GROMACS .gro file of C-alpha atoms in nm:
model
  392
    1MET     CA    1  -0.886  -2.475  -3.634
    2ALA     CA    2  -0.752  -2.258  -3.910
    3LEU     CA    3  -0.816  -1.888  -3.892
    4ALA     CA    4  -0.981  -1.897  -4.232
    5ALA     CA    5  -1.250  -2.128  -4.097
    6LEU     CA    6  -1.353  -1.893  -3.821
    7ALA     CA    7  -1.644  -1.679  -3.933
    8LEU     CA    8  -1.773  -1.411  -3.699
    9THR     CA    9  -2.143  -1.402  -3.623
   10SER     CA   10  -2.173  -1.025  -3.669
   11GLY     CA   11  -1.902  -0.952  -3.922
   12PRO     CA   12  -1.716  -1.087  -4.224
   13ALA     CA   13  -1.498  -1.396  -4.230
   14TYR     CA   14  -1.134  -1.339  -4.312
   15ALA     CA   15  -0.945  -1.478  -4.606
   16SER     CA   16  -0.674  -1.741  -4.590
   17SER     CA   17  -0.421  -1.479  -4.479
   18GLY     CA   18  -0.612  -1.473  -4.148
   19TRP     CA   19  -0.441  -1.269  -3.880
   20ASP     CA   20  -0.210  -1.092  -4.123
   21GLU     CA   21  -0.517  -0.958  -4.303
   22ILE     CA   22  -0.664  -0.832  -3.977
   23VAL     CA   23  -0.339  -0.657  -3.881
   24SER     CA   24  -0.314  -0.501  -4.227
   25LYS     CA   25  -0.670  -0.368  -4.216
   26ALA     CA   26  -0.613  -0.237  -3.863
   27ARG     CA   27  -0.328  -0.007  -3.965
   28GLY     CA   28  -0.441   0.353  -3.961
   29GLN     CA   29  -0.755   0.281  -3.759
   30ALA     CA   30  -0.842   0.445  -3.426
   31VAL     CA   31  -0.976   0.244  -3.133
   32TYR     CA   32  -1.209   0.424  -2.895
   33TRP     CA   33  -1.153   0.218  -2.582
   34ASN     CA   34  -1.425   0.287  -2.328
   35ALA     CA   35  -1.282   0.203  -1.986
   36TRP     CA   36  -1.345   0.294  -1.625
   37GLY     CA   37  -1.125   0.596  -1.562
   38GLY     CA   38  -1.121   0.601  -1.183
   39ASP     CA   39  -0.772   0.457  -1.131
   40GLU     CA   40  -0.467   0.649  -1.249
   41ARG     CA   41  -0.244   0.342  -1.272
   42THR     CA   42  -0.491   0.179  -1.508
   43ASN     CA   43  -0.520   0.498  -1.710
   44SER     CA   44  -0.140   0.512  -1.738
   45PHE     CA   45  -0.131   0.150  -1.850
   46ILE     CA   46  -0.390   0.216  -2.120
   47ASP     CA   47  -0.184   0.515  -2.231
   48TRP     CA   48   0.121   0.285  -2.257
   49VAL     CA   49  -0.083   0.038  -2.461
   50GLY     CA   50  -0.176   0.321  -2.695
   51LYS     CA   51   0.185   0.419  -2.750
   52GLU     CA   52   0.286   0.060  -2.819
   53ALA     CA   53  -0.009   0.003  -3.053
   54GLN     CA   54   0.084   0.312  -3.251
   55ALA     CA   55   0.450   0.217  -3.274
   56ARG     CA   56   0.390  -0.148  -3.365
   57TYR     CA   57   0.068  -0.144  -3.565
   58GLY     CA   58  -0.008   0.214  -3.662
   59ILE     CA   59  -0.320   0.205  -3.444
   60THR     CA   60  -0.437   0.504  -3.241
   61VAL     CA   61  -0.592   0.417  -2.904
   62ARG     CA   62  -0.816   0.682  -2.751
   63GLN     CA   63  -0.938   0.607  -2.401
   64VAL     CA   64  -1.292   0.722  -2.326
   65LYS     CA   65  -1.286   0.747  -1.947
   66LEU     CA   66  -1.605   0.626  -1.782
   67SER     CA   67  -1.729   0.670  -1.428
   68ASP     CA   68  -1.944   0.361  -1.486
   69THR     CA   69  -1.918   0.100  -1.762
   70ALA     CA   70  -2.296   0.118  -1.797
   71GLU     CA   71  -2.245   0.454  -1.973
   72ALA     CA   72  -2.088   0.280  -2.274
   73VAL     CA   73  -2.340  -0.003  -2.263
   74SER     CA   74  -2.628   0.246  -2.271
   75ARG     CA   75  -2.466   0.423  -2.565
   76VAL     CA   76  -2.444   0.101  -2.768
   77ILE     CA   77  -2.805   0.015  -2.685
   78ALA     CA   78  -2.917   0.367  -2.783
   79GLU     CA   79  -2.732   0.340  -3.114
   80LYS     CA   80  -2.906   0.010  -3.186
   81THR     CA   81  -3.243   0.166  -3.106
   82ALA     CA   82  -3.162   0.455  -3.342
   83GLY     CA   83  -3.068   0.212  -3.621
   84ARG     CA   84  -2.699   0.303  -3.611
   85ASP     CA   85  -2.577  -0.044  -3.703
   86THR     CA   86  -2.254   0.084  -3.854
   87GLY     CA   87  -2.019   0.361  -3.749
   88GLY     CA   88  -2.080   0.320  -3.377
   89SER     CA   89  -1.899   0.535  -3.122
   90VAL     CA   90  -1.750   0.248  -2.918
   91ASP     CA   91  -1.478   0.013  -3.047
   92LEU     CA   92  -1.366  -0.162  -2.731
   93ILE     CA   93  -1.514  -0.184  -2.380
   94TRP     CA   94  -1.348  -0.293  -2.058
   95ILE     CA   95  -1.637  -0.502  -1.936
   96ASN     CA   96  -1.768  -0.782  -1.718
   97GLY     CA   97  -2.059  -0.871  -1.497
   98PRO     CA   98  -2.408  -0.732  -1.565
   99ASN     CA   99  -2.276  -0.507  -1.841
  100PHE     CA  100  -2.135  -0.800  -2.038
  101LEU     CA  101  -2.450  -1.002  -1.977
  102SER     CA  102  -2.667  -0.717  -2.103
  103LEU     CA  103  -2.484  -0.674  -2.434
  104LYS     CA  104  -2.447  -1.049  -2.487
  105GLU     CA  105  -2.815  -1.116  -2.428
  106LYS     CA  106  -2.913  -0.833  -2.663
  107LYS     CA  107  -2.673  -0.969  -2.928
  108LEU     CA  108  -2.489  -0.637  -2.943
  109LEU     CA  109  -2.139  -0.785  -2.934
  110TYR     CA  110  -1.911  -0.870  -3.226
  111GLY     CA  111  -1.784  -1.223  -3.233
  112PRO     CA  112  -1.692  -1.481  -3.134
  113PHE     CA  113  -1.346  -1.348  -3.204
  114THR     CA  114  -1.103  -1.475  -2.940
  115GLN     CA  115  -0.994  -1.778  -3.143
  116LEU     CA  116  -0.873  -1.536  -3.409
  117LEU     CA  117  -0.622  -1.388  -3.163
  118PRO     CA  118  -0.280  -1.559  -3.185
  119ASN     CA  119  -0.197  -1.491  -2.820
  120TYR     CA  120  -0.526  -1.637  -2.695
  121ARG     CA  121  -0.367  -1.983  -2.715
  122ASP     CA  122  -0.173  -1.901  -2.397
  123VAL     CA  123  -0.480  -1.806  -2.191
  124ASP     CA  124  -0.546  -2.032  -1.893
  125VAL     CA  125  -0.891  -2.175  -1.965
  126THR     CA  126  -0.857  -2.469  -1.724
  127ASP     CA  127  -0.750  -2.350  -1.381
  128LYS     CA  128  -0.877  -1.994  -1.423
  129GLN     CA  129  -1.240  -2.058  -1.505
  130SER     CA  130  -1.324  -1.689  -1.474
  131ASN     CA  131  -1.143  -1.647  -1.809
  132VAL     CA  132  -1.425  -1.834  -1.982
  133THR     CA  133  -1.719  -1.782  -1.745
  134ASP     CA  134  -1.799  -1.427  -1.639
  135PHE     CA  135  -2.026  -1.393  -1.333
  136THR     CA  136  -2.186  -1.730  -1.427
  137THR     CA  137  -2.226  -1.621  -1.792
  138PRO     CA  138  -2.035  -1.828  -2.052
  139VAL     CA  139  -1.813  -1.590  -2.247
  140GLU     CA  140  -1.814  -1.804  -2.563
  141GLY     CA  141  -1.547  -1.599  -2.737
  142MET     CA  142  -1.747  -1.275  -2.723
  143ALA     CA  143  -1.488  -1.102  -2.502
  144SER     CA  144  -1.116  -1.140  -2.445
  145PRO     CA  145  -0.961  -1.158  -2.095
  146TRP     CA  146  -0.682  -0.919  -2.003
  147ARG     CA  147  -0.641  -0.901  -1.624
  148LEU     CA  148  -0.729  -1.105  -1.317
  149ALA     CA  149  -0.875  -0.956  -1.003
  150GLN     CA  150  -0.945  -1.089  -0.656
  151PHE     CA  151  -1.117  -0.914  -0.370
  152ILE     CA  152  -0.870  -0.849  -0.088
  153PHE     CA  153  -0.823  -0.621   0.211
  154ASN     CA  154  -0.541  -0.382   0.297
  155TYR     CA  155  -0.458  -0.280   0.652
  156ASP     CA  156  -0.201  -0.061   0.823
  157SER     CA  157   0.007  -0.298   1.036
  158SER     CA  158   0.145  -0.008   1.239
  159ARG     CA  159  -0.199   0.057   1.386
  160VAL     CA  160  -0.373  -0.280   1.392
  161LYS     CA  161  -0.253  -0.639   1.421
  162ASP     CA  162  -0.583  -0.822   1.458
  163VAL     CA  163  -0.786  -0.817   1.137
  164PRO     CA  164  -1.123  -0.982   1.068
  165ARG     CA  165  -1.076  -1.310   0.880
  166THR     CA  166  -1.443  -1.383   0.810
  167ILE     CA  167  -1.744  -1.166   0.738
  168PRO     CA  168  -1.903  -1.233   1.081
  169GLU     CA  169  -1.577  -1.124   1.247
  170PHE     CA  170  -1.618  -0.772   1.105
  171LEU     CA  171  -1.878  -0.700   1.374
  172PRO     CA  172  -1.661  -0.757   1.684
  173TRP     CA  173  -1.364  -0.597   1.503
  174ALA     CA  174  -1.565  -0.285   1.420
  175LYS     CA  175  -1.691  -0.266   1.780
  176ALA     CA  176  -1.330  -0.275   1.898
  177HIS     CA  177  -1.225  -0.019   1.633
  178PRO     CA  178  -1.528   0.209   1.582
  179GLY     CA  179  -1.506   0.443   1.286
  180ARG     CA  180  -1.188   0.279   1.155
  181PHE     CA  181  -1.347   0.089   0.867
  182THR     CA  182  -1.583   0.164   0.582
  183HIS     CA  183  -1.666   0.050   0.233
  184PRO     CA  184  -1.712   0.244  -0.092
  185ASP     CA  185  -2.057   0.358  -0.199
  186VAL     CA  186  -2.250   0.049  -0.305
  187ARG     CA  187  -2.332   0.215  -0.638
  188ASP     CA  188  -1.963   0.164  -0.712
  189PHE     CA  189  -1.861  -0.193  -0.799
  190MET     CA  190  -1.622  -0.210  -0.503
  191GLY     CA  191  -1.890  -0.131  -0.249
  192ALA     CA  192  -2.127  -0.374  -0.420
  193THR     CA  193  -1.856  -0.643  -0.409
  194PHE     CA  194  -1.824  -0.605  -0.032
  195LEU     CA  195  -2.196  -0.676  -0.004
  196LYS     CA  196  -2.164  -0.974  -0.240
  197GLN     CA  197  -1.876  -1.115  -0.035
  198ALA     CA  198  -2.089  -1.082   0.277
  199LEU     CA  199  -2.385  -1.241   0.100
  200ILE     CA  200  -2.178  -1.543  -0.005
  201GLU     CA  201  -2.069  -1.608   0.354
  202LEU     CA  202  -2.406  -1.539   0.515
  203ALA     CA  203  -2.665  -1.673   0.269
  204PRO     CA  204  -2.844  -1.993   0.379
  205ASP     CA  205  -2.776  -2.154   0.039
  206ARG     CA  206  -2.458  -2.031  -0.129
  207ASN     CA  207  -2.525  -2.243  -0.438
  208ARG     CA  208  -2.849  -2.056  -0.494
  209LEU     CA  209  -2.643  -1.746  -0.575
  210GLN     CA  210  -2.520  -1.906  -0.897
  211GLN     CA  211  -2.875  -1.882  -1.033
  212PRO     CA  212  -3.071  -1.565  -1.115
  213ALA     CA  213  -3.217  -1.389  -0.813
  214ALA     CA  214  -3.588  -1.468  -0.790
  215ASP     CA  215  -3.865  -1.294  -0.597
  216GLU     CA  216  -3.962  -1.608  -0.408
  217ASP     CA  217  -3.630  -1.647  -0.226
  218PHE     CA  218  -3.449  -1.312  -0.251
  219ALA     CA  219  -3.574  -1.202   0.089
  220SER     CA  220  -3.483  -1.527   0.267
  221GLU     CA  221  -3.135  -1.549   0.111
  222THR     CA  222  -3.049  -1.187   0.193
  223ALA     CA  223  -3.211  -1.165   0.540
  224PRO     CA  224  -2.888  -1.264   0.724
  225LEU     CA  225  -2.696  -1.006   0.520
  226TRP     CA  226  -2.920  -0.718   0.629
  227ALA     CA  227  -2.931  -0.835   0.991
  228TRP     CA  228  -2.549  -0.832   0.995
  229TYR     CA  229  -2.524  -0.500   0.812
  230ASP     CA  230  -2.776  -0.328   1.040
  231GLN     CA  231  -2.533  -0.391   1.328
  232LEU     CA  232  -2.221  -0.302   1.130
  233ARG     CA  233  -2.331   0.024   0.971
  234PRO     CA  234  -2.332   0.249   1.283
  235LEU     CA  235  -1.976   0.133   1.359
  236LEU     CA  236  -1.840   0.245   1.023
  237TRP     CA  237  -1.644   0.561   0.944
  238ARG     CA  238  -1.870   0.863   0.997
  239HIS     CA  239  -2.129   0.630   1.152
  240GLY     CA  240  -2.217   0.486   0.811
  241GLU     CA  241  -2.382   0.812   0.704
  242GLN     CA  242  -2.122   0.887   0.435
  243PHE     CA  243  -1.912   0.660   0.214
  244PRO     CA  244  -1.609   0.713  -0.010
  245ALA     CA  245  -1.713   0.730  -0.374
  246ASN     CA  246  -1.496   0.440  -0.493
  247GLY     CA  247  -1.195   0.222  -0.418
  248PRO     CA  248  -0.928   0.488  -0.480
  249ALA     CA  249  -1.113   0.729  -0.250
  250GLU     CA  250  -1.116   0.466   0.024
  251ARG     CA  251  -0.746   0.395  -0.034
  252GLN     CA  252  -0.679   0.764   0.030
  253LEU     CA  253  -0.860   0.739   0.362
  254LEU     CA  254  -0.627   0.453   0.454
  255GLY     CA  255  -0.324   0.650   0.341
  256ASP     CA  256  -0.436   0.956   0.539
  257GLY     CA  257  -0.483   0.746   0.854
  258GLU     CA  258  -0.859   0.804   0.876
  259ILE     CA  259  -0.930   0.431   0.857
  260ASP     CA  260  -0.722   0.120   0.929
  261LEU     CA  261  -0.875  -0.125   0.682
  262SER     CA  262  -0.971  -0.089   0.317
  263MET     CA  263  -1.067  -0.314   0.027
  264THR     CA  264  -0.966  -0.354  -0.335
  265PHE     CA  265  -0.998  -0.590  -0.630
  266ASP     CA  266  -0.626  -0.547  -0.701
  267PRO     CA  267  -0.397  -0.776  -0.496
  268ALA     CA  268  -0.099  -0.560  -0.595
  269GLU     CA  269  -0.257  -0.227  -0.503
  270ALA     CA  270  -0.082  -0.194  -0.167
  271ALA     CA  271   0.262  -0.278  -0.307
  272ALA     CA  272   0.217  -0.041  -0.601
  273SER     CA  273   0.073   0.235  -0.384
  274ILE     CA  274   0.359   0.208  -0.135
  275LYS     CA  275   0.607   0.240  -0.419
  276SER     CA  276   0.431   0.549  -0.554
  277GLY     CA  277   0.395   0.710  -0.210
  278LEU     CA  278   0.017   0.676  -0.188
  279LEU     CA  279   0.028   0.441   0.112
  280PRO     CA  280   0.273   0.404   0.403
  281ASP     CA  281   0.516   0.113   0.385
  282THR     CA  282   0.345  -0.049   0.684
  283VAL     CA  283   0.035  -0.143   0.481
  284ARG     CA  284  -0.013  -0.515   0.421
  285THR     CA  285  -0.260  -0.727   0.225
  286TYR     CA  286  -0.472  -1.027   0.326
  287THR     CA  287  -0.775  -1.228   0.220
  288LEU     CA  288  -1.050  -1.393   0.421
  289SER     CA  289  -0.997  -1.745   0.549
  290GLY     CA  290  -1.270  -1.902   0.338
  291GLY     CA  291  -1.162  -1.731   0.018
  292THR     CA  292  -1.278  -1.418  -0.162
  293ILE     CA  293  -1.453  -1.329  -0.486
  294GLY     CA  294  -1.237  -1.327  -0.796
  295ASN     CA  295  -1.308  -1.245  -1.157
  296THR     CA  296  -1.151  -1.158  -1.488
  297SER     CA  297  -1.166  -0.826  -1.668
  298PHE     CA  298  -1.247  -0.854  -2.037
  299VAL     CA  299  -1.247  -0.636  -2.345
  300ALA     CA  300  -1.540  -0.672  -2.584
  301ILE     CA  301  -1.617  -0.524  -2.925
  302PRO     CA  302  -1.965  -0.381  -2.991
  303TYR     CA  303  -2.144  -0.513  -3.298
  304ASN     CA  304  -2.137  -0.171  -3.470
  305SER     CA  305  -1.775  -0.079  -3.406
  306PRO     CA  306  -1.627   0.079  -3.721
  307HIS     CA  307  -1.275  -0.035  -3.626
  308LYS     CA  308  -1.315  -0.403  -3.541
  309GLU     CA  309  -0.978  -0.509  -3.684
  310ALA     CA  310  -0.787  -0.256  -3.474
  311ALA     CA  311  -0.990  -0.354  -3.166
  312MET     CA  312  -0.891  -0.719  -3.216
  313VAL     CA  313  -0.526  -0.626  -3.258
  314VAL     CA  314  -0.536  -0.431  -2.931
  315ALA     CA  315  -0.712  -0.725  -2.758
  316ASP     CA  316  -0.438  -0.958  -2.884
  317PHE     CA  317  -0.162  -0.719  -2.775
  318LEU     CA  318  -0.309  -0.721  -2.424
  319LEU     CA  319  -0.250  -1.099  -2.419
  320ASP     CA  320   0.110  -1.084  -2.537
  321PRO     CA  321   0.327  -1.241  -2.261
  322ALA     CA  322   0.547  -0.931  -2.250
  323THR     CA  323   0.240  -0.709  -2.210
  324GLN     CA  324   0.099  -0.935  -1.939
  325ALA     CA  325   0.431  -0.928  -1.753
  326HIS     CA  326   0.443  -0.549  -1.781
  327ALA     CA  327   0.085  -0.531  -1.647
  328GLN     CA  328   0.180  -0.754  -1.350
  329ASP     CA  329   0.478  -0.533  -1.263
  330ILE     CA  330   0.386  -0.331  -0.952
  331ARG     CA  331   0.571  -0.037  -1.104
  332ALA     CA  332   0.314  -0.038  -1.383
  333LEU     CA  333  -0.023  -0.192  -1.296
  334GLY     CA  334   0.025  -0.499  -1.075
  335SER     CA  335  -0.253  -0.705  -1.234
  336PHE     CA  336  -0.214  -1.081  -1.211
  337THR     CA  337  -0.190  -1.252  -1.548
  338VAL     CA  338  -0.469  -1.438  -1.730
  339LEU     CA  339  -0.212  -1.661  -1.901
  340ASP     CA  340  -0.110  -2.017  -1.819
  341LEU     CA  341   0.260  -1.972  -1.746
  342GLU     CA  342   0.321  -2.339  -1.821
  343LYS     CA  343   0.227  -2.271  -2.183
  344LEU     CA  344   0.499  -2.008  -2.217
  345SER     CA  345   0.860  -2.051  -2.318
  346ALA     CA  346   1.134  -2.036  -2.055
  347GLU     CA  347   1.227  -1.689  -2.179
  348GLN     CA  348   0.868  -1.569  -2.147
  349ARG     CA  349   0.829  -1.715  -1.796
  350LYS     CA  350   1.147  -1.534  -1.695
  351LEU     CA  351   0.966  -1.205  -1.762
  352PHE     CA  352   0.734  -1.291  -1.473
  353ASN     CA  353   0.998  -1.445  -1.247
  354ASP     CA  354   1.210  -1.130  -1.270
  355LEU     CA  355   0.933  -0.895  -1.159
  356PRO     CA  356   1.005  -0.690  -0.845
  357LYS     CA  357   0.890  -0.828  -0.509
  358SER     CA  358   0.736  -0.647  -0.210
  359PRO     CA  359   0.638  -0.740   0.149
  360ALA     CA  360   0.292  -0.605   0.063
  361LEU     CA  361   0.257  -0.823  -0.247
  362PRO     CA  362   0.080  -1.154  -0.181
  363THR     CA  363   0.180  -1.476  -0.349
  364ASN     CA  364  -0.074  -1.682  -0.540
  365LYS     CA  365  -0.086  -1.921  -0.242
  366GLU     CA  366  -0.150  -1.636   0.003
  367LEU     CA  367  -0.444  -1.517  -0.207
  368GLY     CA  368  -0.619  -1.840  -0.116
  369PRO     CA  369  -0.935  -1.981  -0.271
  370VAL     CA  370  -1.114  -1.781  -0.540
  371LEU     CA  371  -1.490  -1.774  -0.492
  372LEU     CA  372  -1.722  -1.763  -0.790
  373GLU     CA  373  -1.910  -1.441  -0.852
  374PRO     CA  374  -2.284  -1.465  -0.789
  375HIS     CA  375  -2.516  -1.432  -1.086
  376PRO     CA  376  -2.519  -1.063  -1.195
  377SER     CA  377  -2.882  -1.023  -1.091
  378TRP     CA  378  -2.783  -1.059  -0.725
  379MET     CA  379  -2.553  -0.756  -0.740
  380THR     CA  380  -2.824  -0.549  -0.906
  381ARG     CA  381  -3.089  -0.647  -0.655
  382ILE     CA  382  -2.881  -0.614  -0.338
  383THR     CA  383  -2.761  -0.271  -0.456
  384ASP     CA  384  -3.121  -0.162  -0.511
  385GLU     CA  385  -3.224  -0.305  -0.176
  386TRP     CA  386  -2.937  -0.127   0.002
  387MET     CA  387  -3.047   0.201  -0.154
  388ARG     CA  388  -3.404   0.137  -0.045
  389ARG     CA  389  -3.298   0.064   0.312
  390TYR     CA  390  -3.011   0.305   0.368
  391GLY     CA  391  -2.987   0.545   0.074
  392ARG     CA  392  -3.038   0.918   0.099
   0.00000   0.00000   0.00000
């Protein structure tokens, strides 16, 4: 389909010059990229993107660091309520899950726009279904993928050899190693993901989780989760009375030797953290035997962004094979690519083949099966229920 034929539902169509027109209009614009700011490697990568965007396209990228993506979502919703349909404060959001669903349902996203991006043709939309379906929500071109994530565990092999390979096995492991494991606060996405992983393995009907959580079966589907967690919680670090605020805080506990097992959504975190001195070189990575939750991180453009052209150029730059290879480099970010490497030229594939290796870096085969995210409503409801049961 020609670029000229692609009209956007919440913005103007572009003339026959297509992408060239978008790039031309983008020059001189500033992109306020709202992104979770809790990981310094990601912040450094976004800073690198900004420097490249300025040098190549004359675009200024300003990261708005968020403690929770919902902050940016709430801002867009508030602007809509106030009638601020132009000149919004957000140009680009790192988004997925309930936050994407919320803006998509409220029709507060600009697009579809991904088919306008030249580099989108290399995205793997066949074998990596999370690139087109986000937490059971069809993306439909309203957001552009930029990094893959899969839930994995890191452990210090100098202190433990036996690690739990299923969710039920965490109980006997924690009894044998009391206080040596914890999870982040469930109000953080990492802590909530641990509960979702447990729910997938323990729920009576796993397929039910692909549908919205409903009052009539929420209790029955989550009952095994709470029975399991009631036994696990007293065995956690600090008896389950305190929790690290987020993934990086838990990683520090592992690095400081306070715990032996941590979790992350970044399969390259251990390798990158060893290289940067944040973790000892004895840390290794593994997944659970039945597979773990995986998803794709997206960037989306709010409907009232004043710099939509520049936002699209940045989204396209994130999909450039050289950018994706740089992002997968453990010396930079270590994020696995959203691209289909078979679509790339031999020279482009070489960028990935030449990346540095590490004993703590899993192969795609070692990552094992990728489990679908439950419907976003399950994360919201199990988080609320955890707070009701155990919150302070």
